[in-house]
Amino acid sequence: MSDDGLIEVRCKGVSRRYADGTRTITALDGFTDTFRSGETVAVTGPSGSGKSTLLGLLAALDYADDGTIHLGETELGSLSTVEQTQLRAERISYLGSEHNLLPILSVYENISLALSLKRLAEAEIDRRIRENLRRVDLWDLAYRRPAELSSGERARAAIARALASDNPVLIADEPTAHLDAEDAERIARLLAAAASDGRHLVIFATHDPVVASYADRTVRLRSDARSPERGSA
Ligand SMILES: Nc1ncnc2c1ncn2[C@@H]1O[C@H](COP(=O)(O)OP(=O)(O)OP(=O)(O)O)[C@@H](O)[C@H]1O
Ligand SMILES: [Mg+2]
């Protein structure tokens, strides 16, 4: 990260292959692009085109077989799994479509737990939870458990948790997959707004063209996993 807190994620020739019995499946083939703070990027493409594979690599949850991904000066392929975990805690929020809220904790406690990794003062944790639950219009439900929320509310709680961490990179894999059109647009709007302060980079995968239209640009992966087509939203 540069001194001004801005971030650049540079992918060069990134490939990921999986062994499948006697065959090798190329999930991503030579992906090259640069993502910057202030951008919201939608990753689209047919099922199996490598969207989740790409996001997993960008979130330092996986290792590329070829190519490099730099997050600022850090080359993700050079990190140990412990360093990957540390990088995610400090710089990358990853959000899947299942949202992974712990069922026995309230929304408030779920966010508090995520922030406890960050060595923040308790008052600051409380401030961030209030601010971000208000931002997603969920403060009224802060003390409910995930099972007592609608799926749209759960999605917003997970977004509030990601925003409260204030990591410079937010990666979301189909965050609106289980939502109706209205909730999906609401989530898309919140994600786009998160990058609009210029200090955050938001990258999300989606099958929904309406959700993708909230991004500044779209990276479309092709089903044959060759080089991506580029286009603007
Ligand atoms: N762990 C794995 N082992 C073997 N093959 C895998 C693995 N993960 C993904 N693949 C294969 O890699 C390709 C890309 O998968 P990926 O999940 O990235 O696609 P996707 O674009 O996210 O699809 P969807 O829209 O259905 O979520 C697919 O052919 C998939 O079967
Ligand atoms: Mg996927």
Tab-separated table of C-alpha atoms and ligand atoms in Angstrom:
chain	number	residue	atom	x	y	z
A	1	MET	CA	0.000	0.000	0.000
A	2	SER	CA	1.328	3.464	-0.836
A	3	ASP	CA	1.640	6.190	1.814
A	4	ASP	CA	-1.659	7.753	0.792
A	5	GLY	CA	-3.430	4.468	1.589
A	6	LEU	CA	-4.339	3.786	-2.040
A	7	ILE	CA	-3.948	0.324	-3.397
A	8	GLU	CA	-3.334	-1.380	-6.714
A	9	VAL	CA	-3.872	-5.054	-7.457
A	10	ARG	CA	-1.901	-6.143	-10.527
A	11	CYS	CA	-2.574	-9.522	-12.141
A	12	LYS	CA	-0.105	-10.709	-14.779
A	13	GLY	CA	-0.703	-13.897	-16.753
A	14	VAL	CA	-2.523	-15.586	-13.872
A	15	SER	CA	-3.507	-19.215	-14.465
A	16	ARG	CA	-5.061	-21.831	-12.220
A	17	ARG	CA	-5.382	-25.473	-13.174
A	18	TYR	CA	-7.054	-28.347	-11.374
A	19	ALA	CA	-6.247	-32.023	-11.788
A	20	ASP	CA	-9.388	-33.987	-12.602
A	21	GLY	CA	-8.483	-37.660	-12.821
A	22	THR	CA	-6.378	-37.945	-15.960
A	23	ARG	CA	-7.382	-34.515	-17.306
A	24	THR	CA	-6.284	-31.055	-16.296
A	25	ILE	CA	-8.977	-28.404	-16.044
A	26	THR	CA	-7.823	-24.887	-16.753
A	27	ALA	CA	-10.054	-22.748	-14.538
A	28	LEU	CA	-8.259	-19.499	-15.357
A	29	ASP	CA	-5.809	-18.969	-18.208
A	30	GLY	CA	-3.429	-16.025	-18.399
A	31	PHE	CA	-5.611	-13.437	-16.676
A	32	THR	CA	-4.100	-9.950	-16.813
A	33	ASP	CA	-5.644	-6.789	-15.393
A	34	THR	CA	-5.018	-4.056	-12.831
A	35	PHE	CA	-7.563	-3.017	-10.199
A	36	ARG	CA	-7.302	0.259	-8.265
A	37	SER	CA	-8.739	1.956	-5.173
A	38	GLY	CA	-11.939	3.796	-5.979
A	39	GLU	CA	-13.108	1.212	-8.528
A	40	THR	CA	-16.032	-1.157	-8.356
A	41	VAL	CA	-15.445	-4.048	-10.750
A	42	ALA	CA	-17.993	-6.718	-11.698
A	43	VAL	CA	-16.623	-10.104	-12.753
A	44	THR	CA	-19.108	-11.862	-15.010
A	45	GLY	CA	-19.147	-14.864	-17.333
A	46	PRO	CA	-20.879	-18.209	-17.635
A	47	SER	CA	-20.881	-20.812	-14.892
A	48	GLY	CA	-17.471	-22.490	-14.810
A	49	SER	CA	-15.665	-19.575	-16.471
A	50	GLY	CA	-13.424	-19.047	-13.444
A	51	LYS	CA	-15.039	-16.188	-11.505
A	52	SER	CA	-14.773	-17.854	-8.088
A	53	THR	CA	-11.308	-19.111	-8.971
A	54	LEU	CA	-10.173	-15.566	-9.766
A	55	LEU	CA	-11.749	-14.079	-6.634
A	56	GLY	CA	-10.200	-16.804	-4.448
A	57	LEU	CA	-6.785	-15.925	-5.867
A	58	LEU	CA	-7.355	-12.182	-5.392
A	59	ALA	CA	-8.424	-12.818	-1.791
A	60	ALA	CA	-5.246	-14.837	-1.071
A	61	LEU	CA	-7.287	-17.952	-0.377
A	62	ASP	CA	-5.491	-19.932	-3.089
A	63	TYR	CA	-2.266	-19.955	-5.124
A	64	ALA	CA	-1.900	-19.384	-8.873
A	65	ASP	CA	-0.094	-22.011	-10.952
A	66	ASP	CA	1.368	-19.389	-13.289
A	67	GLY	CA	1.639	-15.627	-13.261
A	68	THR	CA	1.732	-13.128	-10.426
A	69	ILE	CA	-0.723	-11.095	-8.374
A	70	HIS	CA	0.711	-8.054	-6.614
A	71	LEU	CA	-1.248	-6.263	-3.927
A	72	GLY	CA	0.851	-3.129	-3.694
A	73	GLU	CA	4.381	-4.459	-3.189
A	74	THR	CA	3.247	-7.841	-1.894
A	75	GLU	CA	3.319	-10.780	-4.315
A	76	LEU	CA	0.519	-13.055	-3.150
A	77	GLY	CA	2.187	-16.226	-4.436
A	78	SER	CA	5.139	-15.671	-2.104
A	79	LEU	CA	3.020	-15.718	1.073
A	80	SER	CA	2.794	-18.636	3.479
A	81	THR	CA	-0.718	-19.659	4.527
A	82	VAL	CA	-0.177	-17.861	7.849
A	83	GLU	CA	0.816	-14.693	5.965
A	84	GLN	CA	-2.225	-15.108	3.688
A	85	THR	CA	-4.480	-15.179	6.776
A	86	GLN	CA	-2.744	-12.125	8.183
A	87	LEU	CA	-3.122	-10.273	4.870
A	88	ARG	CA	-6.857	-11.029	4.801
A	89	ALA	CA	-7.278	-9.822	8.383
A	90	GLU	CA	-5.511	-6.553	7.635
A	91	ARG	CA	-6.285	-5.734	4.024
A	92	ILE	CA	-8.843	-7.959	2.298
A	93	SER	CA	-12.467	-8.607	3.215
A	94	TYR	CA	-13.901	-11.668	1.463
A	95	LEU	CA	-17.623	-12.215	1.266
A	96	GLY	CA	-19.210	-15.368	-0.160
A	97	SER	CA	-22.852	-15.857	-1.110
A	98	GLU	CA	-23.449	-17.813	2.124
A	99	HIS	CA	-22.303	-14.823	4.208
A	100	ASN	CA	-20.871	-17.041	6.988
A	101	LEU	CA	-22.372	-15.308	9.996
A	102	LEU	CA	-21.978	-17.410	13.139
A	103	PRO	CA	-25.462	-18.627	14.111
A	104	ILE	CA	-25.021	-18.439	17.886
A	105	LEU	CA	-23.941	-14.797	17.849
A	106	SER	CA	-26.049	-11.687	17.292
A	107	VAL	CA	-25.355	-9.447	14.319
A	108	TYR	CA	-23.561	-7.055	16.674
A	109	GLU	CA	-21.413	-9.852	18.116
A	110	ASN	CA	-20.624	-11.235	14.659
A	111	ILE	CA	-19.142	-7.913	13.599
A	112	SER	CA	-17.419	-7.431	16.938
A	113	LEU	CA	-15.754	-10.836	16.567
A	114	ALA	CA	-14.478	-9.956	13.087
A	115	LEU	CA	-13.071	-6.647	14.369
A	116	SER	CA	-11.433	-8.287	17.400
A	117	LEU	CA	-8.643	-9.433	15.029
A	118	LYS	CA	-7.689	-5.827	14.450
A	119	ARG	CA	-6.385	-4.671	17.830
A	120	LEU	CA	-8.864	-1.787	18.049
A	121	ALA	CA	-10.053	-0.099	21.233
A	122	GLU	CA	-13.469	-1.299	22.377
A	123	ALA	CA	-15.039	2.122	21.877
A	124	GLU	CA	-13.787	2.187	18.292
A	125	ILE	CA	-15.221	-1.284	17.642
A	126	ASP	CA	-18.591	-0.150	19.001
A	127	ARG	CA	-18.462	3.026	16.912
A	128	ARG	CA	-17.732	1.104	13.716
A	129	ILE	CA	-20.491	-1.427	14.364
A	130	ARG	CA	-23.082	1.309	14.945
A	131	GLU	CA	-21.950	3.357	11.964
A	132	ASN	CA	-22.010	0.442	9.536
A	133	LEU	CA	-25.208	-1.177	10.758
A	134	ARG	CA	-26.875	2.229	10.294
A	135	ARG	CA	-25.309	2.478	6.858
A	136	VAL	CA	-27.026	-0.760	5.773
A	137	ASP	CA	-30.181	0.198	7.718
A	138	LEU	CA	-29.909	-2.679	10.183
A	139	TRP	CA	-29.196	-1.019	13.529
A	140	ASP	CA	-32.687	-1.916	14.775
A	141	LEU	CA	-31.859	-5.596	14.336
A	142	ALA	CA	-28.337	-5.509	15.799
A	143	TYR	CA	-29.162	-7.910	18.634
A	144	ARG	CA	-30.907	-10.535	16.521
A	145	ARG	CA	-29.225	-13.758	15.507
A	146	PRO	CA	-28.759	-14.533	11.799
A	147	ALA	CA	-31.624	-17.099	11.804
A	148	GLU	CA	-33.992	-14.312	12.909
A	149	LEU	CA	-33.210	-12.232	9.822
A	150	SER	CA	-34.433	-12.426	6.224
A	151	SER	CA	-31.858	-13.455	3.616
A	152	GLY	CA	-31.611	-9.843	2.434
A	153	GLU	CA	-31.004	-8.657	5.988
A	154	ARG	CA	-28.342	-11.350	6.468
A	155	ALA	CA	-26.619	-10.171	3.291
A	156	ARG	CA	-26.667	-6.591	4.581
A	157	ALA	CA	-25.282	-7.737	7.954
A	158	ALA	CA	-22.391	-9.438	6.151
A	159	ILE	CA	-21.748	-6.270	4.139
A	160	ALA	CA	-21.784	-4.210	7.353
A	161	ARG	CA	-19.213	-6.596	8.815
A	162	ALA	CA	-16.994	-6.215	5.745
A	163	LEU	CA	-17.352	-2.412	5.740
A	164	ALA	CA	-16.667	-2.171	9.481
A	165	SER	CA	-13.314	-3.894	8.996
A	166	ASP	CA	-12.388	-0.973	6.710
A	167	ASN	CA	-9.956	-3.131	4.717
A	168	PRO	CA	-8.859	-1.460	1.479
A	169	VAL	CA	-9.979	-4.427	-0.661
A	170	LEU	CA	-13.461	-5.952	-0.594
A	171	ILE	CA	-14.041	-9.094	-2.637
A	172	ALA	CA	-17.522	-10.604	-2.888
A	173	ASP	CA	-18.422	-13.826	-4.710
A	174	GLU	CA	-22.055	-13.596	-5.861
A	175	PRO	CA	-23.162	-11.606	-2.805
A	176	THR	CA	-26.696	-11.298	-4.196
A	177	ALA	CA	-27.101	-14.937	-5.321
A	178	HIS	CA	-30.008	-15.766	-3.007
A	179	LEU	CA	-31.747	-12.396	-2.961
A	180	ASP	CA	-34.786	-10.985	-4.728
A	181	ALA	CA	-34.301	-8.200	-7.248
A	182	GLU	CA	-34.921	-5.383	-4.770
A	183	ASP	CA	-32.481	-6.692	-2.135
A	184	ALA	CA	-29.925	-7.495	-4.853
A	185	GLU	CA	-29.957	-3.900	-6.104
A	186	ARG	CA	-29.674	-2.594	-2.580
A	187	ILE	CA	-26.552	-4.701	-1.985
A	188	ALA	CA	-25.100	-3.628	-5.348
A	189	ARG	CA	-25.647	0.016	-4.410
A	190	LEU	CA	-23.935	-0.472	-1.020
A	191	LEU	CA	-20.944	-2.179	-2.658
A	192	ALA	CA	-20.563	0.567	-5.262
A	193	ALA	CA	-20.869	3.231	-2.546
A	194	ALA	CA	-18.081	1.542	-0.561
A	195	ALA	CA	-15.589	2.273	-3.351
A	196	SER	CA	-16.847	5.773	-4.072
A	197	ASP	CA	-14.763	7.295	-1.249
A	198	GLY	CA	-11.718	6.518	-3.418
A	199	ARG	CA	-9.983	4.528	-0.658
A	200	HIS	CA	-11.538	1.132	-1.278
A	201	LEU	CA	-11.411	-1.346	-4.144
A	202	VAL	CA	-14.521	-3.482	-4.575
A	203	ILE	CA	-14.566	-6.558	-6.835
A	204	PHE	CA	-17.643	-8.772	-7.028
A	205	ALA	CA	-18.739	-11.707	-9.188
A	206	THR	CA	-22.310	-11.843	-10.383
A	207	HIS	CA	-24.612	-13.483	-12.920
A	208	ASP	CA	-27.077	-10.599	-12.629
A	209	PRO	CA	-26.682	-7.880	-15.296
A	210	VAL	CA	-28.566	-5.371	-13.141
A	211	VAL	CA	-26.153	-5.940	-10.236
A	212	ALA	CA	-23.187	-5.741	-12.646
A	213	SER	CA	-24.472	-2.401	-13.968
A	214	TYR	CA	-23.660	-0.786	-10.593
A	215	ALA	CA	-19.947	-1.438	-11.162
A	216	ASP	CA	-17.647	1.076	-12.865
A	217	ARG	CA	-16.530	-1.638	-15.251
A	218	THR	CA	-17.036	-5.291	-16.035
A	219	VAL	CA	-14.447	-8.011	-16.548
A	220	ARG	CA	-16.102	-10.788	-18.497
A	221	LEU	CA	-14.495	-14.220	-18.287
A	222	ARG	CA	-15.132	-16.620	-21.132
A	223	SER	CA	-16.198	-20.215	-20.713
A	224	ASP	CA	-13.128	-21.547	-22.491
A	225	ALA	CA	-11.024	-19.794	-19.803
A	226	ARG	CA	-8.952	-17.984	-22.434
A	227	SER	CA	-7.999	-14.359	-22.025
A	228	PRO	CA	-10.894	-12.259	-20.731
A	229	GLU	CA	-12.951	-9.929	-22.842
A	230	ARG	CA	-12.812	-6.412	-21.477
A	231	GLY	CA	-15.666	-3.957	-21.416
A	232	SER	CA	-17.221	-1.110	-19.495
A	233	ALA	CA	-20.424	-1.361	-17.516
B	1	LIG	N1	-11.402	-27.366	-6.353
B	1	LIG	C1	-11.599	-27.663	-7.646
B	1	LIG	N2	-11.210	-28.840	-8.168
B	1	LIG	C2	-11.374	-29.134	-9.475
B	1	LIG	N3	-11.953	-28.293	-10.367
B	1	LIG	C3	-12.374	-27.103	-9.909
B	1	LIG	C4	-12.241	-26.718	-8.528
B	1	LIG	N4	-12.759	-25.478	-8.372
B	1	LIG	C5	-13.203	-25.103	-9.603
B	1	LIG	N5	-12.976	-26.077	-10.510
B	1	LIG	C6	-13.284	-26.008	-11.953
B	1	LIG	O1	-12.727	-24.808	-12.458
B	1	LIG	C7	-13.616	-24.180	-13.376
B	1	LIG	C8	-13.959	-22.778	-12.903
B	1	LIG	O2	-14.720	-22.864	-11.702
B	1	LIG	P1	-15.253	-21.577	-10.925
B	1	LIG	O3	-15.888	-22.069	-9.688
B	1	LIG	O4	-14.138	-20.615	-10.797
B	1	LIG	O5	-16.331	-21.000	-11.953
B	1	LIG	P2	-17.404	-19.831	-11.746
B	1	LIG	O6	-17.250	-18.914	-12.919
B	1	LIG	O7	-17.271	-19.251	-10.387
B	1	LIG	O8	-18.784	-20.602	-11.890
B	1	LIG	P3	-20.222	-20.270	-11.182
B	1	LIG	O9	-20.818	-19.140	-11.962
B	1	LIG	O10	-20.987	-21.547	-11.364
B	1	LIG	O11	-19.974	-19.953	-9.743
B	1	LIG	C9	-14.818	-25.110	-13.485
B	1	LIG	O12	-14.642	-25.930	-14.613
B	1	LIG	C10	-14.769	-25.904	-12.206
B	1	LIG	O13	-15.350	-27.179	-12.374
B	2	MG	MG	-18.537	-19.167	-8.719
